[in-house]
Short mmCIF file of C-alpha atoms and ligand atoms in Angstrom, two decimals:
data_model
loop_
_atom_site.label_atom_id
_atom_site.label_comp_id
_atom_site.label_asym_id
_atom_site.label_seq_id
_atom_site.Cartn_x
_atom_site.Cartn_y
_atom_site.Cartn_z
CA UNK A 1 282.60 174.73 250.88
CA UNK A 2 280.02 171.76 250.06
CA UNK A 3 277.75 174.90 248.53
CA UNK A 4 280.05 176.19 246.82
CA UNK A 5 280.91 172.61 244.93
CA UNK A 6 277.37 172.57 244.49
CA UNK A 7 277.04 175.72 242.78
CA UNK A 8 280.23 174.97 240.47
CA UNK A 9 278.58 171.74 239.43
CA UNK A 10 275.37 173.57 239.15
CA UNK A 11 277.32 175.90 236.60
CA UNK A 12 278.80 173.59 234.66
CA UNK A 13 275.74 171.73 233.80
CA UNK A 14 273.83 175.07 232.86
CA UNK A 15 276.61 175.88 230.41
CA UNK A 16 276.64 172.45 229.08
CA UNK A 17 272.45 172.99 228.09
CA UNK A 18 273.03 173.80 224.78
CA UNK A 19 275.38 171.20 223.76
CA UNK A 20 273.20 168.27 225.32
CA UNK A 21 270.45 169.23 222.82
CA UNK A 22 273.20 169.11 220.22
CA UNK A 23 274.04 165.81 220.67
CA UNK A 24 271.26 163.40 221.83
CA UNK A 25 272.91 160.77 222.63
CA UNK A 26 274.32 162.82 226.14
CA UNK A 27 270.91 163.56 227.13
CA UNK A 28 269.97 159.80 228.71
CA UNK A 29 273.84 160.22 230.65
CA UNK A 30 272.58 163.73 231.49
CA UNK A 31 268.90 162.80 232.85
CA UNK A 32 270.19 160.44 235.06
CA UNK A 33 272.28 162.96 236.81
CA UNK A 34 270.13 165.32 237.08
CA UNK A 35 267.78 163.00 238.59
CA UNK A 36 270.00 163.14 241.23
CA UNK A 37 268.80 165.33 243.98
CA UNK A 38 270.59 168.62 242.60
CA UNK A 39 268.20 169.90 240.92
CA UNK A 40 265.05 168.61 242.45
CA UNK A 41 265.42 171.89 244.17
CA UNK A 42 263.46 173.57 240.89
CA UNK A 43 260.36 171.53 241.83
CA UNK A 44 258.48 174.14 243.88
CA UNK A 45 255.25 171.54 244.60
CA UNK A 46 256.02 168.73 246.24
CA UNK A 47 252.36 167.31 247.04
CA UNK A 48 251.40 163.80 246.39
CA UNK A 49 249.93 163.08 243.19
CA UNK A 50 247.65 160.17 242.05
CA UNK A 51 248.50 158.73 238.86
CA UNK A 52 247.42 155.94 236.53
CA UNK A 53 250.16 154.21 234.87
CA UNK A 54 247.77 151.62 232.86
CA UNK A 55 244.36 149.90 233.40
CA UNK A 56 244.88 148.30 236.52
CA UNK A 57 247.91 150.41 237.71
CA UNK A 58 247.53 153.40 240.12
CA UNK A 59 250.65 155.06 241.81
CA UNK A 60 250.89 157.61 244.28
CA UNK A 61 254.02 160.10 243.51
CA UNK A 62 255.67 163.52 243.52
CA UNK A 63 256.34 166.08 241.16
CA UNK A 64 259.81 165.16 240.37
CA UNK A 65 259.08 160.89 239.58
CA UNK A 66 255.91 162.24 237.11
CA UNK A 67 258.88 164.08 235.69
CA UNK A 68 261.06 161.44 235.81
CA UNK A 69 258.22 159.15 234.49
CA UNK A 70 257.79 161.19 231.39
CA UNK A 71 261.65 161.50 230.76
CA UNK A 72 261.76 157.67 230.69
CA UNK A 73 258.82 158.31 227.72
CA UNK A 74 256.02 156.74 230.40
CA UNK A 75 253.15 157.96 230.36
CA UNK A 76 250.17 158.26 232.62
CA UNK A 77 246.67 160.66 233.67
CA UNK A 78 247.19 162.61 236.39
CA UNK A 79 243.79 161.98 238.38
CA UNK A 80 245.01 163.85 241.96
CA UNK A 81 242.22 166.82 241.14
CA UNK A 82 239.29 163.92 240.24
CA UNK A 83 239.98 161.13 242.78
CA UNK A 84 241.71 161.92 246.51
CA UNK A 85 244.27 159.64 247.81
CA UNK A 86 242.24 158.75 250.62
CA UNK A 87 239.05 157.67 248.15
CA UNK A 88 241.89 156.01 246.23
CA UNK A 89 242.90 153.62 249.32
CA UNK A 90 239.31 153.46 250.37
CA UNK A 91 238.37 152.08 246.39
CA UNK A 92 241.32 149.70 246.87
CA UNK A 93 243.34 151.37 243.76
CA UNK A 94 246.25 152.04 245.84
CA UNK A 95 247.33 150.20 248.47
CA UNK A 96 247.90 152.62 252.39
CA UNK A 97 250.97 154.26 251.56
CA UNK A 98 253.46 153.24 254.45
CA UNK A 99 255.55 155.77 256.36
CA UNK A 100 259.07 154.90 254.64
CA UNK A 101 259.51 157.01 251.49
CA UNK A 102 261.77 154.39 250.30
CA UNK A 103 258.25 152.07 250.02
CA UNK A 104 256.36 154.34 248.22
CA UNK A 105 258.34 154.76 245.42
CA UNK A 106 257.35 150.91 244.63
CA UNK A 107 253.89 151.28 245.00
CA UNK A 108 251.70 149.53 242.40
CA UNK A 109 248.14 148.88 243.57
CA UNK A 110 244.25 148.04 241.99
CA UNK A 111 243.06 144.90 241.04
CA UNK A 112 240.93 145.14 239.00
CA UNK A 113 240.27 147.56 235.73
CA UNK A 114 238.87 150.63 236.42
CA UNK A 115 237.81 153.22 234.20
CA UNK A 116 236.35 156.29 235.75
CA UNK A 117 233.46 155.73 233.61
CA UNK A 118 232.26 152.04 232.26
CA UNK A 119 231.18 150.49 229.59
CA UNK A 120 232.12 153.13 226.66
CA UNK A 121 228.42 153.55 224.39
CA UNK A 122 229.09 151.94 220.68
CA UNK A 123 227.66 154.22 218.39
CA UNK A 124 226.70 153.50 214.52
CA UNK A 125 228.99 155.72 212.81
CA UNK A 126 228.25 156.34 209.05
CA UNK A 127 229.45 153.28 206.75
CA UNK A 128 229.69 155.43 203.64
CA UNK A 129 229.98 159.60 203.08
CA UNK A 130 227.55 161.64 202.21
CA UNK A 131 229.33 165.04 201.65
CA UNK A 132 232.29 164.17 199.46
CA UNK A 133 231.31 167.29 197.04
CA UNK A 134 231.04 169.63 199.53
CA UNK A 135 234.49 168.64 201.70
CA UNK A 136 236.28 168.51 198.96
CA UNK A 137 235.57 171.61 197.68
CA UNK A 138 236.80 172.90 201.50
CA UNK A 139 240.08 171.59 200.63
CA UNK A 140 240.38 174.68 198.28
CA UNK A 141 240.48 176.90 200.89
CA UNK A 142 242.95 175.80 203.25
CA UNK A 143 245.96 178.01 203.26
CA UNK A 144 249.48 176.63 204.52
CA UNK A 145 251.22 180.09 204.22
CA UNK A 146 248.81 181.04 206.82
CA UNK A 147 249.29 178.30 208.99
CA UNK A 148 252.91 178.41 208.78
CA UNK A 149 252.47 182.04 210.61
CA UNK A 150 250.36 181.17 213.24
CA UNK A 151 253.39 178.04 213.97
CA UNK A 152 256.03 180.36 213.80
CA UNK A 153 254.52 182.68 216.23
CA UNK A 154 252.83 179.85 218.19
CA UNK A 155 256.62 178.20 218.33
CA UNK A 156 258.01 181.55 219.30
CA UNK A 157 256.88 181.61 222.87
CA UNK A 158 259.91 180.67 224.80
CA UNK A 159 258.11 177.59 226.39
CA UNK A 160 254.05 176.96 226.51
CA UNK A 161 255.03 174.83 229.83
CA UNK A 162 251.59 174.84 231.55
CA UNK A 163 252.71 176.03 234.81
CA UNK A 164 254.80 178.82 233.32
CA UNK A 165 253.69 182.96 232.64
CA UNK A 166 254.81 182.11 228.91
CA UNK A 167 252.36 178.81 229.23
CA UNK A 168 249.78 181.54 230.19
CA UNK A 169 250.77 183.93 227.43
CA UNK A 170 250.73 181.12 224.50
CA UNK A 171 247.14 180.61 226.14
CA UNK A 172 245.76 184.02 225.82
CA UNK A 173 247.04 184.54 221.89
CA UNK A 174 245.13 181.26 220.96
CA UNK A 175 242.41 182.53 222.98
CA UNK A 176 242.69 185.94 220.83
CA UNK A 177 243.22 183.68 217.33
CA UNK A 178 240.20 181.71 218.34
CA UNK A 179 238.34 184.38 219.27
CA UNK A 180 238.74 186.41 216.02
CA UNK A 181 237.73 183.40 213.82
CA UNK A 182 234.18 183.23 215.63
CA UNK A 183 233.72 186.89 216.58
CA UNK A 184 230.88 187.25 214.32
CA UNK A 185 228.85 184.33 215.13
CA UNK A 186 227.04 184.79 218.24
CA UNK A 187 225.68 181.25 218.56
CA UNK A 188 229.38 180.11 218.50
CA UNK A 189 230.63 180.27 222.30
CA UNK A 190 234.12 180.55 223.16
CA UNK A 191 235.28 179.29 227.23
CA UNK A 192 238.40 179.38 228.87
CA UNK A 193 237.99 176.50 231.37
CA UNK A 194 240.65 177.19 234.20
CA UNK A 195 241.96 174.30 236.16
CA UNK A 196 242.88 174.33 240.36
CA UNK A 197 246.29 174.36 240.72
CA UNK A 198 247.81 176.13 237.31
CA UNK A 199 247.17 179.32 235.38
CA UNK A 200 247.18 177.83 231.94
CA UNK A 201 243.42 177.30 230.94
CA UNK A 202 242.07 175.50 228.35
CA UNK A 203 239.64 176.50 225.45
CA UNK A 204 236.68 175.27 224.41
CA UNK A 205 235.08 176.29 221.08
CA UNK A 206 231.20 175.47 220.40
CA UNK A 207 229.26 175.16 217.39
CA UNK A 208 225.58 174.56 218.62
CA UNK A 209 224.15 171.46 216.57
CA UNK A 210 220.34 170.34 216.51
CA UNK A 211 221.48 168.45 218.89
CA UNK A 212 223.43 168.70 222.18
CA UNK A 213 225.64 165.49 221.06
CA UNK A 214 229.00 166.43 221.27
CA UNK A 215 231.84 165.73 217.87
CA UNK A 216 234.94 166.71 219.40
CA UNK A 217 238.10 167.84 217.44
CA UNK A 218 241.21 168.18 220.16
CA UNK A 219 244.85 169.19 220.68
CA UNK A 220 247.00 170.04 223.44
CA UNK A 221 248.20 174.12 223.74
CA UNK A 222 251.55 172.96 226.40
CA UNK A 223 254.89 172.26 225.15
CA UNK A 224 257.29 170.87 227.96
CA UNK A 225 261.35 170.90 228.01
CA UNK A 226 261.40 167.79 230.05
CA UNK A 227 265.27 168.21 230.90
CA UNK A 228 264.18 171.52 233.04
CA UNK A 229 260.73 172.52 232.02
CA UNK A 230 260.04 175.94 234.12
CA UNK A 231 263.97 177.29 233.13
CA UNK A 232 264.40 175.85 229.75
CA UNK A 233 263.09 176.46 225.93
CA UNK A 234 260.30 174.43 224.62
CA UNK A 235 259.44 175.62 221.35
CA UNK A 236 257.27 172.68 220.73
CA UNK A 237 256.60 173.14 217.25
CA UNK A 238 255.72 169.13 216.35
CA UNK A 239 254.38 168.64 219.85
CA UNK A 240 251.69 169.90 219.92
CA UNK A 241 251.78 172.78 217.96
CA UNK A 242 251.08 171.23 214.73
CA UNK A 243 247.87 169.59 215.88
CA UNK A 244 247.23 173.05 217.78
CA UNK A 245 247.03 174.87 214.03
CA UNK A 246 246.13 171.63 211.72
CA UNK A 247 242.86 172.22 214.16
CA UNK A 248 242.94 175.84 213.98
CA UNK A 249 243.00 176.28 210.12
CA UNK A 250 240.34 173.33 210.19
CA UNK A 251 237.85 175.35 212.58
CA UNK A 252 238.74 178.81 210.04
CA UNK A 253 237.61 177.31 207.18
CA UNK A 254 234.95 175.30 208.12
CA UNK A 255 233.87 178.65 209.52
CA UNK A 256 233.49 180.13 205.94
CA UNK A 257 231.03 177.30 204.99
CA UNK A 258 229.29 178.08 208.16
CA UNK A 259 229.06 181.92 207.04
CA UNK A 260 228.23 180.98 203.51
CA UNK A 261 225.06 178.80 205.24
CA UNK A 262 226.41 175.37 202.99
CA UNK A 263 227.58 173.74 206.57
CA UNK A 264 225.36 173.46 210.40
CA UNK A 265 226.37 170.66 212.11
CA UNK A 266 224.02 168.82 213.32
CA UNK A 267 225.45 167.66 216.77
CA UNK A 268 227.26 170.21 218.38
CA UNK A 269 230.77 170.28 217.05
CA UNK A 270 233.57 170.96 219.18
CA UNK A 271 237.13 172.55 219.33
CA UNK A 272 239.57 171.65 222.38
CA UNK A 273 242.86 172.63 223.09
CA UNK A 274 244.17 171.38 226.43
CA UNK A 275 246.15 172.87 229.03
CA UNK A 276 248.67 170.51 231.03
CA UNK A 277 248.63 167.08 228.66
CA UNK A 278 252.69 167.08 229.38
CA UNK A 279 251.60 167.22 232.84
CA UNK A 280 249.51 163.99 232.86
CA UNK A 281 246.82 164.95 230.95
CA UNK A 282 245.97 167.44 233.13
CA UNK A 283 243.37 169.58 231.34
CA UNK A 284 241.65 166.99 229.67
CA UNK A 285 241.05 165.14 232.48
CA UNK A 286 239.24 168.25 234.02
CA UNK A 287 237.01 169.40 230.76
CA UNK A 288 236.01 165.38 230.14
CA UNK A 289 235.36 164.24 233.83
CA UNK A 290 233.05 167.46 233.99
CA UNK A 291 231.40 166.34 231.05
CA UNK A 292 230.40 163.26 232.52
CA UNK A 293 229.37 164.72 235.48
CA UNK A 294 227.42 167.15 233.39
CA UNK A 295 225.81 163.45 231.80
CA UNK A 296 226.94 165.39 228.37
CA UNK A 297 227.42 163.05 225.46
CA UNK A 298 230.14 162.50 223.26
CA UNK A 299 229.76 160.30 220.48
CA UNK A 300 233.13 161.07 218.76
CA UNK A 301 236.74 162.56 220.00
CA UNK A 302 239.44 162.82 217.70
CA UNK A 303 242.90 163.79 218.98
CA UNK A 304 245.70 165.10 217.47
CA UNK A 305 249.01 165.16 219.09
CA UNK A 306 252.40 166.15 216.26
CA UNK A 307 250.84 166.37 212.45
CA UNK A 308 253.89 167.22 210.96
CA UNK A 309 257.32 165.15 211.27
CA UNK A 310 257.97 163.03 208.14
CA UNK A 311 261.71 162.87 207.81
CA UNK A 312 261.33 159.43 210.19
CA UNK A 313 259.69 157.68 207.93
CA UNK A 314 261.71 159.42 204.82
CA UNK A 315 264.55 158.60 206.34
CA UNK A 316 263.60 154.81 206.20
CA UNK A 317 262.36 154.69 202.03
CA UNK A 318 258.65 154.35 203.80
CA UNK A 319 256.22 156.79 201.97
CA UNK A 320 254.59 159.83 204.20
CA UNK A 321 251.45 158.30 206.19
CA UNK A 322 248.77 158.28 209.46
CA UNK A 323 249.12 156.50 212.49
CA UNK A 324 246.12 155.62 213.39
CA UNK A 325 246.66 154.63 217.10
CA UNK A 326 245.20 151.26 217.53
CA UNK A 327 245.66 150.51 221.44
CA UNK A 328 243.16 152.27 223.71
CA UNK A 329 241.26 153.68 221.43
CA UNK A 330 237.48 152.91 219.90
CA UNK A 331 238.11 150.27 217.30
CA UNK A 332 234.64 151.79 216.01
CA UNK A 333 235.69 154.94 215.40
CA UNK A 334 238.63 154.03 213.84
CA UNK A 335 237.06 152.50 211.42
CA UNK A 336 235.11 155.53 210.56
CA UNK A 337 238.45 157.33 210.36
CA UNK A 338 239.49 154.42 208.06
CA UNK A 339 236.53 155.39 205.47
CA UNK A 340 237.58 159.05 205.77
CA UNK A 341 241.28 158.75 205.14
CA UNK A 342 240.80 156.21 202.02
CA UNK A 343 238.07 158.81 200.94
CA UNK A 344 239.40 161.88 201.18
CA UNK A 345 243.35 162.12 201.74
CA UNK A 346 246.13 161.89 199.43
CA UNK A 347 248.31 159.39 202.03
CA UNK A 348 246.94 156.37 203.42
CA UNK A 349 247.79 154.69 207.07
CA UNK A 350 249.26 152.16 208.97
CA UNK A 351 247.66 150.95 212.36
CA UNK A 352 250.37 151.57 215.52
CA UNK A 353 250.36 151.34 219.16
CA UNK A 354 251.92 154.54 221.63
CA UNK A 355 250.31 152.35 224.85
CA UNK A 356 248.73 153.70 227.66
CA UNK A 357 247.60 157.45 228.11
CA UNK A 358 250.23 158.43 225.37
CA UNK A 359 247.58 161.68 224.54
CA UNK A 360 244.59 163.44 225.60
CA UNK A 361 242.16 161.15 223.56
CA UNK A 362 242.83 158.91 226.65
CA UNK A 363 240.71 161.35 229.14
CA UNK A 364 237.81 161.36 227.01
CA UNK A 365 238.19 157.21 227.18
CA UNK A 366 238.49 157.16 231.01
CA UNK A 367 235.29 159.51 230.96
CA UNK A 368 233.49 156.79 229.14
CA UNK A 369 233.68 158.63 225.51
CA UNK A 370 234.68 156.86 222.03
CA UNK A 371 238.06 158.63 220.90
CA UNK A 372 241.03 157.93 218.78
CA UNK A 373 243.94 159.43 217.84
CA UNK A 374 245.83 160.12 214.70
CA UNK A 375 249.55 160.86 214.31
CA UNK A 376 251.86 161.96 212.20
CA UNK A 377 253.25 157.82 211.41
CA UNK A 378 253.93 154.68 212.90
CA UNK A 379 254.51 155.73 216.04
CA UNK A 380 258.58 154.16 215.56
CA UNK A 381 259.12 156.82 212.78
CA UNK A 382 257.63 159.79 214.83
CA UNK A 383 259.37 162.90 216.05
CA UNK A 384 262.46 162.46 217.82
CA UNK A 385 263.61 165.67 219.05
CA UNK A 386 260.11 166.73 221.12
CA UNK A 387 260.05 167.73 224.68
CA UNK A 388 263.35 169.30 223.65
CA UNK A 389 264.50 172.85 222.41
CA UNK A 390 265.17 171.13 218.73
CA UNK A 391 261.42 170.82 218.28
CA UNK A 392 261.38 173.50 216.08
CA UNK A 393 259.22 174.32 212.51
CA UNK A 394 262.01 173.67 210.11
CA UNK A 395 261.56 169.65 211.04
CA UNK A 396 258.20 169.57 209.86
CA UNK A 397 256.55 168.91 206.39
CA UNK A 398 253.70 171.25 205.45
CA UNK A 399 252.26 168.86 202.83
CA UNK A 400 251.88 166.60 205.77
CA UNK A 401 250.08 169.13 208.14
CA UNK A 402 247.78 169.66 205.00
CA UNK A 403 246.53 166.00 205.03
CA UNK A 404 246.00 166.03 208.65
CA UNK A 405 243.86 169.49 207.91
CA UNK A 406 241.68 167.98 205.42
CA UNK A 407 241.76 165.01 207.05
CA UNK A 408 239.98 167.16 210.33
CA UNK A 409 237.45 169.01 208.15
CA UNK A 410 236.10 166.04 206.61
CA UNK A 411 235.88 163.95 209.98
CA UNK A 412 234.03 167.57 211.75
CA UNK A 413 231.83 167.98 208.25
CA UNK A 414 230.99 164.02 207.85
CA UNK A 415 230.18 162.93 211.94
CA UNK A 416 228.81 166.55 212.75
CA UNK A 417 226.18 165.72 210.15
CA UNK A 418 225.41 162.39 211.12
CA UNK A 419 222.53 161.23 211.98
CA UNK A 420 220.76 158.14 214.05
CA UNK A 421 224.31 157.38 215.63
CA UNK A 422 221.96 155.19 218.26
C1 LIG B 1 223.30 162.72 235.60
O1 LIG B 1 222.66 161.46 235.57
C2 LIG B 1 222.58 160.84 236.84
C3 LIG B 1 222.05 159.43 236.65
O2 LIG B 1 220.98 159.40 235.74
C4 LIG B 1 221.73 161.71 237.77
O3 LIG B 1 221.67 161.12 239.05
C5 LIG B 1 222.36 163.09 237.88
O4 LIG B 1 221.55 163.95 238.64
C6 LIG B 1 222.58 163.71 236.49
N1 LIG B 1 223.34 164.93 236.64
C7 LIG B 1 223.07 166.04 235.95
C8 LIG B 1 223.97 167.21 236.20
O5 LIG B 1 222.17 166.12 235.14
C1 LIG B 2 245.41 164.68 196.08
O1 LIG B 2 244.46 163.93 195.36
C2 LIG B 2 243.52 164.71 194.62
C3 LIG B 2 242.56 163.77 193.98
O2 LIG B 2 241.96 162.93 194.93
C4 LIG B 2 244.26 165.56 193.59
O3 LIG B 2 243.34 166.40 192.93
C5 LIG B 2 245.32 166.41 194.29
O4 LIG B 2 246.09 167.11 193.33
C6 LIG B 2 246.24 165.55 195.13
N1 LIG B 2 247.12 166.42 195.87
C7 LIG B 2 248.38 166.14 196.06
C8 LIG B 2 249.13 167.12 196.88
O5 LIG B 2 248.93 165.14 195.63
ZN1 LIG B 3 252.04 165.91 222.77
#
């Protein structure tokens, strides 16, 4: 009898899916019940996780609270595959977790700040441009029809949920898109870096430099429904899969400058799309700690995390503009994105805050690398419908992926150049 009321309750809420993403305001009513144990049952992996929740805050947890955690928009790295719990206790970041379960859900350890790499290098990045001719004449060949394909198809995979086959699938036709663009370049390397514990790998793109400095470009490949993430749709079209192309169509035609022999970087200049960031950073956590095991240098990362909702700040008479993420981020760098934006784009900024870990920029910070990250606005006018099956390509302004495209070329084309950076 009790199963059976379970399964009619079970069936009520699955027909009800469609009409919670109809009407927001049912979905905050709707996560707290299904918070309730009912459907905890979907979460195959129960191991312990460790995460960090902010500079000084490490938690131990399962599966279902990082869910949770992310529901309630908090955000965090998942560090279980770079740090064990045991070195955790043994560093003093968490405290023993005790034998009630009840106890562990309230566990906040560390006292002190702890980065998994310290201090982050300040590097001398360029003060005024040297390639304004060139970049600009770039601009010419971006091509927002195309771009608009490759989101409708990229936005077409049922979900790009990172521990999902359709996470896998979205992974292997960026793979193939990526692939094509550097085909004929045999210096170029392409690498699928796969992570323990999920199928979903992440992709590296290399353009060899004079030197072995890294300029990194990034986005994250997963979308996430975070009411039911392996059953439901996750289109994901604003998160991430605007950054995903803006970076894409920035790699292509930087790639014809390359062919034509008017652009070699000078450090190496890279291309990253993560696996996993809905799952706590996940893949950028892997690719940057290895870097720093590696001793590889980075001397620039650049993030970009939904390029393309505008109707939030439309909505409130404010003019289409960056966020430029001002909390966690290398106030250095920054200011070298400053000189490119009032350079080079059409739409200016405004400085905003998304707090700690809010995007994979904040891997490459842990690892001891400068990074910042640019979004689509103030981070109070951004995209309201992600992690949802409304995040779909008919919310997003083109014009607006097309500043955050040239916007990428000239940051690659300016800092891949640069030189004496220390
Ligand atoms: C990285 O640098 C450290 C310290 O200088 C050194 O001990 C280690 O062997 C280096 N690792 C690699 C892979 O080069
Ligand atoms: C952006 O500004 C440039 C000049 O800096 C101008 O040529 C171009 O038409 C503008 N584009 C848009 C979309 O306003
Ligand atoms: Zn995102």
């Amino acid at each position: 009898m009790r199963l059976l009321i379970l399964f009619s309750v079970f069936a009520v809420f699955v027909t009800a899916f469609p009409l919670l993403d109809l009407i927001p305001e049912f979905r905050s009513t709707f996560n707290q019940l299904i918070n309730s144990n009912i459907f905890q049952i979907n979460l195959q992996d129960n191991k312990d996780r460790l995460i960090k929740l902010g500079p000084n805050e490490f938690k131990i947890v399962s599966e279902i609270e990082k869910l949770n955690l992310k529901r309630q928009n908090k955000n965090f790295i998942d560090l279980t595959n770079q740090i064990s719990i045991e070195k955790a206790i043994e560093d003093g970041l968490i405290n023993k977790p005790t034998t009630s379960i009840w106890d562990r859900f309230f566990l906040i350890g560390a006292k002190q700040i702890k980065t998994l790499k310290n201090p982050i290098p300040v590097y001398n990045y360029p003060t005024e441009l040297s390639y304004t001719k060139e970049v600009k004449s770039l601009f010419e060949l971006i091509d927002i029809d195309l771009v608009f394909k490759k989101l409708t198809k990229f936005s077409s995979f049922f979900t790009r949920y990172y521990k999902s086959q359709h996470g896998f699938d979205s992974a292997n036709w960026l793979y193939d898109q990526l692939n094509k663009l550097i085909s004929e370049f045999k210096e170029i390397s392409i690498t699928k870096i796969h992570h323990d514990g999920w199928d979903q790998f992440s992709i590296i793109v290399s353009i060899p430099g004079e030197l072995k400095d890294k300029v990194i470009v990034g986005a994250h490949q997963d979308s996430a429904n975070l009411i039911l993430p392996n059953i439901m749709r996750a289109p994901g079209a604003d998160d991430d899969g605007s950054g995903t192309v803006t970076t894409l169509e920035s790699l292509r035609v930087l790639l014809q400058a390359y062919k034509d022999k008017t652009f070699k970087p000078y450090n190496t200049l890279e291309f990253h799309y993560y696996s996993a960031e809905e799952g706590g950073l996940l893949g950028s956590v892997d690719v940057f700690s290895r870097y720093s095991a590696q001793n590889e240098t980075v001397v620039g990362m650049l993030q970009q995390d939904m390029t393309g909702y505008t109707q939030g700040s439309i909505d409130k008479g404010i003019e289409p503009h960056f966020g430029l993420i001002s909390d966690y981020t290398s106030i250095e760098l920054n200011e070298f994105l400053k000189l490119i934006i009032n350079n080079y784009n059409n739409i200016s900024y405004l400085e905003t805050q998304c707090g700690y870990a809010c995007s994979d920029h904040a891997s490459a910070l842990e690892n001891g690398y400068p990074s910042s990250f640019l979004i689509e606005s103030d981070f109070k006018y951004t995209n309201k419908f992600i992690h949802s099956n409304l995040d779909t390509i008919d919310r997003l302004d083109f014009d607006h992926i097309k500043e955050h495209i040239k916007l990428t070329i000239a940051y690659a084309y300016e800092l891949s150049l640069a030189k004496k950076l220390y």
